[in-house]
Tab-separated table of C-alpha atoms in Angstrom:
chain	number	residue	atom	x	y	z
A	1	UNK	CA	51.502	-58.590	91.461
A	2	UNK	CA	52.627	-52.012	90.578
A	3	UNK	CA	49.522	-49.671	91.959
A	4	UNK	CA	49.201	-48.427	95.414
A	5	UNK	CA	48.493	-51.116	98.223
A	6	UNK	CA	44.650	-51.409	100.179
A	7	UNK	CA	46.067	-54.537	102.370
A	8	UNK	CA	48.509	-54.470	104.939
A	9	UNK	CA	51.438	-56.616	103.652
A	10	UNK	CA	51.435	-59.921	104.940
A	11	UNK	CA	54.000	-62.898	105.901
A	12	UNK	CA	56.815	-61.508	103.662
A	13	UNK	CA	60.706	-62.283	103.445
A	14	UNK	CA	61.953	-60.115	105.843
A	15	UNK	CA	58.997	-57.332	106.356
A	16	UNK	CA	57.641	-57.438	109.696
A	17	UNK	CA	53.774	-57.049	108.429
A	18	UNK	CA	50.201	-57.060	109.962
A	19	UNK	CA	47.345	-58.608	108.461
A	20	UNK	CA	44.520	-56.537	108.513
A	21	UNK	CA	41.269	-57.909	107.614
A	22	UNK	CA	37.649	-55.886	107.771
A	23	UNK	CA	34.857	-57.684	106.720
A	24	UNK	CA	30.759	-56.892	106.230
A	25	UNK	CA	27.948	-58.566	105.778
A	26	UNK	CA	26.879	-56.006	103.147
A	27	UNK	CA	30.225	-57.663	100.852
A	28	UNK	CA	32.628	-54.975	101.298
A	29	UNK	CA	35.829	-56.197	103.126
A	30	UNK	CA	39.667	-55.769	102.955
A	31	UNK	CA	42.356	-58.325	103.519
A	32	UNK	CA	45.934	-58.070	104.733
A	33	UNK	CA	48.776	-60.070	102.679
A	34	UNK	CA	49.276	-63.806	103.566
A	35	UNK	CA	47.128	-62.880	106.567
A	36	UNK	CA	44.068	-65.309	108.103
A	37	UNK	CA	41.665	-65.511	105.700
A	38	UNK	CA	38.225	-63.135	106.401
A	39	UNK	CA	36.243	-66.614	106.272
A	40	UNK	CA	37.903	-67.543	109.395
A	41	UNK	CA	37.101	-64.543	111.594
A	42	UNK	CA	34.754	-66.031	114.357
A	43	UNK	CA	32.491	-64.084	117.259
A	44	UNK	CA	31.663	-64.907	120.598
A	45	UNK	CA	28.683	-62.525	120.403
A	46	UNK	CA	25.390	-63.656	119.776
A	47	UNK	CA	23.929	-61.801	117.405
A	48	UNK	CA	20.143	-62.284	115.275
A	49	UNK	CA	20.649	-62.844	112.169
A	50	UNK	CA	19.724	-59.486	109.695
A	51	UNK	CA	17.232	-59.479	107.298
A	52	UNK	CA	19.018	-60.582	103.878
A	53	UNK	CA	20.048	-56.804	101.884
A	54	UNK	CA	19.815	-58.544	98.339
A	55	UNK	CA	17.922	-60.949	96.569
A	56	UNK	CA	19.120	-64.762	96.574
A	57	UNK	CA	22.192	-65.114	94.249
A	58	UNK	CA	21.216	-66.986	90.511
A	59	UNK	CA	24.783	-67.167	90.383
A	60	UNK	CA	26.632	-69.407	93.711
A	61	UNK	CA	29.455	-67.458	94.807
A	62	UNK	CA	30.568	-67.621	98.727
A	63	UNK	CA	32.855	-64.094	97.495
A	64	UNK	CA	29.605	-62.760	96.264
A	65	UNK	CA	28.052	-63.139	100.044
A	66	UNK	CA	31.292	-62.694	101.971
A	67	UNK	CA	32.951	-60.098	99.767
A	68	UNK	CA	36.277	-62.465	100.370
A	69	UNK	CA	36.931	-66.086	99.217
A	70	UNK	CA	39.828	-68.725	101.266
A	71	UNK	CA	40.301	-71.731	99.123
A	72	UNK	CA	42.610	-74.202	100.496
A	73	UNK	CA	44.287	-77.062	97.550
A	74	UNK	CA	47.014	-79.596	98.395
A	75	UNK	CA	50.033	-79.289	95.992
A	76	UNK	CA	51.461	-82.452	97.836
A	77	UNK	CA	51.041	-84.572	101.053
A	78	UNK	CA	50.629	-81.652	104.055
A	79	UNK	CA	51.484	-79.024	101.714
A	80	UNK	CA	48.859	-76.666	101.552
A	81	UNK	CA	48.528	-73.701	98.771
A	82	UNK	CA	46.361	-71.048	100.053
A	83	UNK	CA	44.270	-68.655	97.792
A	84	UNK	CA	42.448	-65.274	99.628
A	85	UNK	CA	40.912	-63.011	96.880
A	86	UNK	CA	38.653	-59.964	98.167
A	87	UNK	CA	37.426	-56.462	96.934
A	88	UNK	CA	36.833	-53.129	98.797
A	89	UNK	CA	33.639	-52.766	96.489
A	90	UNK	CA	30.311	-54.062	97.524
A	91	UNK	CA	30.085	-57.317	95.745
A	92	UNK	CA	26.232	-56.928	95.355
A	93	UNK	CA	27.231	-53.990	93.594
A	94	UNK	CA	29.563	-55.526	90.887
A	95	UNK	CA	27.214	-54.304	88.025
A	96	UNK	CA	27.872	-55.177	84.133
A	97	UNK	CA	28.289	-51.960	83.286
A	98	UNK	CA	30.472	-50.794	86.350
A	99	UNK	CA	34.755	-51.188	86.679
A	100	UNK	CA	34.972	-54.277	89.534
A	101	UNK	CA	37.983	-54.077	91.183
A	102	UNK	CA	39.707	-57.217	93.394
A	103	UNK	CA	42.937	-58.680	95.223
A	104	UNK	CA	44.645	-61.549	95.752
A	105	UNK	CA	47.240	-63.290	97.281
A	106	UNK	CA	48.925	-66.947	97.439
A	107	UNK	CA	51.105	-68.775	99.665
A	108	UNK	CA	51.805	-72.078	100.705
A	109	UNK	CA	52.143	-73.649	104.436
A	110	UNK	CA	53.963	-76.910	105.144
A	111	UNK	CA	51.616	-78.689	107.650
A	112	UNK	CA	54.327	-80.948	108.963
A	113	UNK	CA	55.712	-78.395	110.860
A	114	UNK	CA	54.546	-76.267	113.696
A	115	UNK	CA	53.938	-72.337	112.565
A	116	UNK	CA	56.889	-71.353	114.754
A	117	UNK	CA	59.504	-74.313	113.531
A	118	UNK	CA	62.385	-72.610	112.079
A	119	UNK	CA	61.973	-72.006	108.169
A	120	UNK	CA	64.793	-74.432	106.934
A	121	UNK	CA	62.559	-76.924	108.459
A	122	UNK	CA	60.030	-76.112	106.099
A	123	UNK	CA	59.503	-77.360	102.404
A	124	UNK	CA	60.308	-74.790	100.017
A	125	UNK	CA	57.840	-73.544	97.102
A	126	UNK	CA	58.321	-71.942	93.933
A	127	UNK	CA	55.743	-70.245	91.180
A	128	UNK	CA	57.085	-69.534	87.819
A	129	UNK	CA	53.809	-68.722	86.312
A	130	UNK	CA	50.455	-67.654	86.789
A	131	UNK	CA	47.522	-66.425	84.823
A	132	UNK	CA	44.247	-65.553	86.130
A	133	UNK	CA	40.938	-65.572	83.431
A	134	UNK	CA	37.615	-64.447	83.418
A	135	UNK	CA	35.010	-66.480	81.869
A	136	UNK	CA	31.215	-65.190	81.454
A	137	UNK	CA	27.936	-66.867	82.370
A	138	UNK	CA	24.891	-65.072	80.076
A	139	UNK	CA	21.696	-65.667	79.558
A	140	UNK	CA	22.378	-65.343	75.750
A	141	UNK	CA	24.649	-67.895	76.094
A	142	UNK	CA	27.302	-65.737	74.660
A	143	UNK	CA	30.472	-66.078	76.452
A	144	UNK	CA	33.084	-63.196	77.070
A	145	UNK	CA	36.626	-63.333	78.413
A	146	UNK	CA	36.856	-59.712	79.754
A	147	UNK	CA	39.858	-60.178	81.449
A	148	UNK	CA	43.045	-62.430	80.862
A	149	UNK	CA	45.878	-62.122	83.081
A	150	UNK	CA	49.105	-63.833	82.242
A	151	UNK	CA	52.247	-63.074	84.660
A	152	UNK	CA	55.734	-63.960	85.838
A	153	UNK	CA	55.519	-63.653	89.736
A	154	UNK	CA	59.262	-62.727	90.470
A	155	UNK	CA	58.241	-59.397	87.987
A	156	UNK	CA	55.128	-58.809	89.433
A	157	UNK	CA	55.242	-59.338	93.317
A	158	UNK	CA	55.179	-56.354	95.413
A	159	UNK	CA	57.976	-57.309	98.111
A	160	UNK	CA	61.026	-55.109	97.621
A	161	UNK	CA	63.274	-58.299	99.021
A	162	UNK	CA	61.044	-61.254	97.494
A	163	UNK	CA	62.923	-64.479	97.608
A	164	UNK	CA	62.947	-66.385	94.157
A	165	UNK	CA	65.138	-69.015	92.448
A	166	UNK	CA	65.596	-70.763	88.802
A	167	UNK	CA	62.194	-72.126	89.764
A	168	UNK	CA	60.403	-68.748	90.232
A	169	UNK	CA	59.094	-66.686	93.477
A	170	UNK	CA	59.329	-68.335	96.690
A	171	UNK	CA	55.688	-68.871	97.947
A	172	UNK	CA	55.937	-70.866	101.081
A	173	UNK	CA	55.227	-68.932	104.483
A	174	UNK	CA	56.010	-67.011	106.123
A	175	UNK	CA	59.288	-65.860	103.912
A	176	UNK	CA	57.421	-66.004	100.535
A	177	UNK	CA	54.176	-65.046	99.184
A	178	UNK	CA	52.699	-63.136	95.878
A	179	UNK	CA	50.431	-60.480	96.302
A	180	UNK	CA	48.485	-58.494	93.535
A	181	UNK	CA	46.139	-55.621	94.143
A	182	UNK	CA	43.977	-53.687	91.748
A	183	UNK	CA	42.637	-56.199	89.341
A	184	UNK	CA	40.092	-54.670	87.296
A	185	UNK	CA	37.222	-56.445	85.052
A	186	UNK	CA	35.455	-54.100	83.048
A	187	UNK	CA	31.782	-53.795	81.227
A	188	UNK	CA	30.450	-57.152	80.630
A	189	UNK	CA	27.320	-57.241	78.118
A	190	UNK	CA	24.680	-56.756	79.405
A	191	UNK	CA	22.693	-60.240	80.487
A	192	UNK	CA	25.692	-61.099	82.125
A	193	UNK	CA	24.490	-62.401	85.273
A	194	UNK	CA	28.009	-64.477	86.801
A	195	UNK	CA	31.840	-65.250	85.848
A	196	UNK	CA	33.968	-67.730	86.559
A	197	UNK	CA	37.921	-66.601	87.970
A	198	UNK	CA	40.184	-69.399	86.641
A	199	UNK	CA	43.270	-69.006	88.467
A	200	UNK	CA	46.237	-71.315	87.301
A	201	UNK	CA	50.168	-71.441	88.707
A	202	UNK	CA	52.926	-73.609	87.883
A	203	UNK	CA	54.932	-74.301	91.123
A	204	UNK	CA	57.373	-76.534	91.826
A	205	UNK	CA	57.801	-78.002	95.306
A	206	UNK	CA	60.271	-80.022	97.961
A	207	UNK	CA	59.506	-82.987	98.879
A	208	UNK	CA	62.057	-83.213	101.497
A	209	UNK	CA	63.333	-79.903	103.292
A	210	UNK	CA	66.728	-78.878	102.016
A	211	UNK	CA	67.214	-81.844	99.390
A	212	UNK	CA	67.140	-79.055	96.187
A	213	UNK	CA	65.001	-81.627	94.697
A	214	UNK	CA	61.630	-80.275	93.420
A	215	UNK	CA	58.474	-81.314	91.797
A	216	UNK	CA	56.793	-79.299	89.135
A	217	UNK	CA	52.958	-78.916	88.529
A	218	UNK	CA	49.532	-76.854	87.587
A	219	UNK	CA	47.573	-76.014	90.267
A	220	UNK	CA	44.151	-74.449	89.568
A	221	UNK	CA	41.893	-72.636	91.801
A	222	UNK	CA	38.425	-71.550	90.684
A	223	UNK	CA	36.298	-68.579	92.150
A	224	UNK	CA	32.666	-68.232	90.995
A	225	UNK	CA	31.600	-64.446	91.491
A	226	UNK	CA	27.966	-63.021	90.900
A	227	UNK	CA	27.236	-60.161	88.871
A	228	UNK	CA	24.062	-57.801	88.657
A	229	UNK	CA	22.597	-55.756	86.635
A	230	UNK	CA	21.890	-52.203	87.268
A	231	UNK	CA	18.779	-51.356	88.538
């Protein structure tokens, strides 16, 4: 993860990037690479809450309502892996019969170190594979894959000076990072009424900074997403 950016680039290798972030209640948001994740934006205004601009979701899906998802995993102790999907479409607008569109990106932060501690501090990442699938929720019962994405991440990231090794792309912040834009699902059938996004990487990890030594494993993140028909 190559089409034309909508994100600012985030914590990359040697880029000096800005994460930009915009994000509505109506679902329509955009998200800057390896930047703070849209769920964490907080006010100090006061505000009443708006009447709701859609019926309750059948299908639960926090991207649905947000129009962004931040899913934290642990790929070891303190070593978080950090998804942030989003789409610039409205969400309650991702209709069977319509193109829906969203981005991604993944990193990793070592939590044993300050943010500012000098990278060689930090425990180094790797992905060698990842493959994202869709998987349909109908009432029919019938069951679609309409999209199945299988990739190498040192061939697919967008940073002209990525960082990568025998083990794959470097992922751990703020050097590393993989980024993918553009990902389209197409028409689903037509009582299609949710999906589940199964995304699963293969990265290997330090378990002591600088050692060389590395532990390999599949990670999988899930991301329930809603879709309507057109009315």
């Amino acid at each position: 993860m190559t089409t034309p950016m909508h994100a600012p680039m985030p914590r990359l290798a040697t880029a000096s990037v800005i994460a930009l972030i915009a994000l509505g209640l109506s679902g329509c948001s955009t998200a800057g690479l390896f930047g703070d994740s849209p769920l964490s934006a907080a006010s100090d205004v006061e505000t009443t809450a708006p009447a709701p601009t859609a019926e309750p979701l059948v299908f639960n899906s926090v991207f649905t309502d947000m129009g962004s998802v931040h899913q934290n995993t642990m790929v070891a102790n303190e070593l978080q892996l950090q998804l942030d999907m989003w789409t610039e479409q409205k969400t309650h607008e991702w209709f069977t019969d319509a193109q829906k569109s969203f981005s991604f990106v993944i990193d990793v932060t070592d939590m044993t170190v300050p943010v500012e501690a000098p990278f060689a501090s930090k425990r180094q990442v790797f992905m060698s594979s990842l493959s994202v699938t869709a998987t349909t929720t109908t009432t029919s019962g019938v069951v679609e894959t309409p999209l199945v994405l299988s990739v190498n991440p040192v061939d697919a990231t967008l940073d002209p000076e990525a960082l990568s090794s025998p083990y794959g792309l470097l992922i751990t912040s703020p050097k590393g990072g993989l980024q993918m834009v553009n990902n389209v699902i197409g028409p689903l059938v037509d009582d299609t009424y949710g999906l589940i996004l199964d995304f699963s990487m293969i990265v290997s990890s330090e378990a002591t900074p600088g050692t060389g030594s590395y532990v390999t494993q599949t990670i999988h993140q899930t991301v329930p997403v809603a879709i309507f028909p057109r009315v």
